[in-house]
C-alpha cells in the first residue's frame, strides 16, 4: 500500500473510530450492555467493509486503472449486499440491541464517506506518474547524449 493510500485509509478510520466510541458510550447509557455491544458490532462492520473496499479499490487503481470505475461500482454494490446479508442473518438477534447497531452503522458509514471524501479532496495525488517508463523514454529520446 502506498503512503497516499495509507493516509486516505487513516483519514477515514480515525473519525469513524471516534464516532464508534461516542456511539458505544451513548448506546450503553440508553440501552445498556446490549446497546454497547450493538454499537461495537456496527462500528466494526463499517470499518471492515469500508476498509476492505478502499484497499481493494486502491489495488485495482494501481494494477488495472482501466477497470477503476467499473470496479468502484461493483465494489459498492458488493458492500451493500454484504451488509444486507449481515442484517438478514442477525435481524432477530438478542446478542445486541438492533437499534443501537442500526444507528451506529448508519452514522459510521456517513462519517466514513465524509472523511474519505475530505481525504481525497485534501490529498495531492499526481495524475501522471513521473517515474513511469514512458516518461523516462521520452526524456532520454529528447535529450542529446
Short mmCIF file of C-alpha atoms in Angstrom, two decimals:
data_model
loop_
_atom_site.label_atom_id
_atom_site.label_comp_id
_atom_site.label_asym_id
_atom_site.label_seq_id
_atom_site.Cartn_x
_atom_site.Cartn_y
_atom_site.Cartn_z
CA UNK A 1 0.00 0.00 0.00
CA UNK A 2 1.39 3.37 -0.99
CA UNK A 3 1.73 6.19 1.53
CA UNK A 4 -1.14 8.11 -0.13
CA UNK A 5 -3.39 5.06 0.19
CA UNK A 6 -2.44 4.52 3.82
CA UNK A 7 -3.06 8.20 4.54
CA UNK A 8 -6.52 8.06 2.94
CA UNK A 9 -7.33 4.94 4.95
CA UNK A 10 -6.13 6.57 8.16
CA UNK A 11 -8.14 9.74 7.47
CA UNK A 12 -11.28 7.62 7.20
CA UNK A 13 -10.60 5.20 10.07
CA UNK A 14 -9.85 7.74 12.81
CA UNK A 15 -13.13 9.73 12.62
CA UNK A 16 -15.10 6.51 12.25
CA UNK A 17 -13.47 5.08 15.37
CA UNK A 18 -14.16 8.33 17.22
CA UNK A 19 -17.82 8.13 16.28
CA UNK A 20 -17.80 4.47 17.33
CA UNK A 21 -16.51 5.36 20.80
CA UNK A 22 -19.19 8.02 21.20
CA UNK A 23 -21.86 5.61 19.90
CA UNK A 24 -20.78 2.91 22.35
CA UNK A 25 -20.98 5.37 25.25
CA UNK A 26 -24.38 6.72 24.22
CA UNK A 27 -25.76 3.26 23.49
CA UNK A 28 -24.51 1.95 26.82
CA UNK A 29 -26.34 4.75 28.64
CA UNK A 30 -29.53 4.41 26.57
CA UNK A 31 -29.76 0.64 26.05
CA UNK A 32 -27.29 -0.87 28.49
CA UNK A 33 -24.73 -3.53 27.68
CA UNK A 34 -26.70 -4.83 24.69
CA UNK A 35 -26.68 -1.34 23.20
CA UNK A 36 -22.94 -1.01 23.70
CA UNK A 37 -22.36 -4.36 22.02
CA UNK A 38 -24.62 -3.32 19.14
CA UNK A 39 -22.64 -0.11 18.68
CA UNK A 40 -19.35 -2.03 18.72
CA UNK A 41 -20.65 -4.51 16.14
CA UNK A 42 -21.91 -1.67 13.92
CA UNK A 43 -18.60 0.18 14.10
CA UNK A 44 -16.54 -2.93 13.41
CA UNK A 45 -18.76 -3.89 10.48
CA UNK A 46 -18.32 -0.46 8.87
CA UNK A 47 -14.56 -0.49 9.46
CA UNK A 48 -14.18 -3.96 7.94
CA UNK A 49 -16.46 -3.49 4.95
CA UNK A 50 -15.42 0.04 4.04
CA UNK A 51 -11.74 -0.53 4.84
CA UNK A 52 -11.56 -3.66 2.72
CA UNK A 53 -13.36 -1.84 -0.06
CA UNK A 54 -10.89 1.03 -0.02
CA UNK A 55 -7.92 -1.36 -0.08
CA UNK A 56 -9.38 -3.35 -2.98
CA UNK A 57 -10.21 -0.19 -4.91
CA UNK A 58 -6.71 1.23 -4.45
CA UNK A 59 -5.09 -2.03 -5.62
CA UNK A 60 -7.37 -2.05 -8.66
CA UNK A 61 -6.49 1.56 -9.45
CA UNK A 62 -2.80 0.71 -9.35
CA UNK A 63 -2.88 -2.59 -11.26
CA UNK A 64 -5.84 -2.18 -13.63
CA UNK A 65 -6.65 1.54 -13.98
CA UNK A 66 -8.93 0.92 -16.97
CA UNK A 67 -11.27 -1.05 -14.67
CA UNK A 68 -11.31 1.53 -11.88
CA UNK A 69 -14.80 2.97 -12.43
CA UNK A 70 -16.43 -0.40 -13.06
CA UNK A 71 -14.67 -1.87 -10.04
CA UNK A 72 -15.86 1.02 -7.88
CA UNK A 73 -19.47 0.41 -8.83
CA UNK A 74 -19.12 -3.34 -8.33
CA UNK A 75 -17.40 -2.79 -5.01
CA UNK A 76 -20.10 -0.52 -3.60
CA UNK A 77 -22.78 -2.96 -4.74
CA UNK A 78 -20.91 -5.80 -3.07
CA UNK A 79 -20.53 -3.79 0.15
CA UNK A 80 -24.26 -3.07 0.25
CA UNK A 81 -25.07 -6.73 -0.37
CA UNK A 82 -22.64 -7.85 2.34
CA UNK A 83 -24.24 -5.51 4.88
CA UNK A 84 -27.69 -6.67 3.75
CA UNK A 85 -26.70 -10.31 4.32
CA UNK A 86 -25.37 -9.40 7.76
CA UNK A 87 -28.62 -7.62 8.59
CA UNK A 88 -30.69 -10.59 7.40
CA UNK A 89 -28.58 -13.02 9.39
CA UNK A 90 -28.92 -11.02 12.62
CA UNK A 91 -32.40 -9.49 12.21
CA UNK A 92 -33.92 -11.37 15.16
CA UNK A 93 -30.81 -11.50 17.34
CA UNK A 94 -30.77 -10.97 21.07
CA UNK A 95 -26.96 -10.73 21.17
CA UNK A 96 -27.08 -6.95 20.83
CA UNK A 97 -29.54 -4.08 20.59
CA UNK A 98 -30.52 -3.79 16.93
CA UNK A 99 -31.49 -0.11 17.15
CA UNK A 100 -28.11 0.87 18.57
CA UNK A 101 -26.50 -1.27 15.90
CA UNK A 102 -28.54 0.33 13.11
CA UNK A 103 -27.93 3.92 14.20
CA UNK A 104 -24.23 3.26 14.68
CA UNK A 105 -24.00 1.53 11.30
CA UNK A 106 -25.67 4.47 9.58
CA UNK A 107 -23.66 7.10 11.45
CA UNK A 108 -20.33 5.33 10.98
CA UNK A 109 -20.99 4.84 7.26
CA UNK A 110 -21.81 8.52 6.78
CA UNK A 111 -18.74 9.59 8.77
CA UNK A 112 -16.55 7.19 6.76
CA UNK A 113 -17.82 8.54 3.44
CA UNK A 114 -17.45 12.17 4.54
CA UNK A 115 -13.94 11.57 5.90
CA UNK A 116 -12.89 9.65 2.79
CA UNK A 117 -14.25 12.43 0.58
CA UNK A 118 -12.42 15.07 2.61
CA UNK A 119 -9.22 13.00 2.47
CA UNK A 120 -9.42 12.72 -1.31
CA UNK A 121 -10.05 16.45 -1.64
CA UNK A 122 -7.07 17.31 0.58
CA UNK A 123 -4.69 14.73 -0.94
CA UNK A 124 -2.24 15.91 -3.50
CA UNK A 125 -2.21 12.85 -5.72
CA UNK A 126 -0.40 13.04 -9.04
CA UNK A 127 -2.48 12.13 -12.05
CA UNK A 128 0.62 11.17 -14.02
CA UNK A 129 3.37 9.03 -12.55
CA UNK A 130 6.58 10.99 -13.16
CA UNK A 131 8.70 7.85 -12.71
CA UNK A 132 6.87 5.85 -15.35
CA UNK A 133 8.85 4.03 -18.03
CA UNK A 134 7.24 6.02 -20.87
CA UNK A 135 8.17 9.31 -19.23
CA UNK A 136 11.80 8.25 -18.91
CA UNK A 137 11.89 7.08 -22.53
CA UNK A 138 10.56 10.45 -23.70
CA UNK A 139 13.17 12.28 -21.61
CA UNK A 140 16.09 10.23 -22.94
CA UNK A 141 14.87 10.36 -26.53
CA UNK A 142 14.59 14.15 -26.49
CA UNK A 143 17.92 14.88 -24.81
CA UNK A 144 21.22 14.73 -26.68
CA UNK A 145 23.84 12.34 -25.34
#
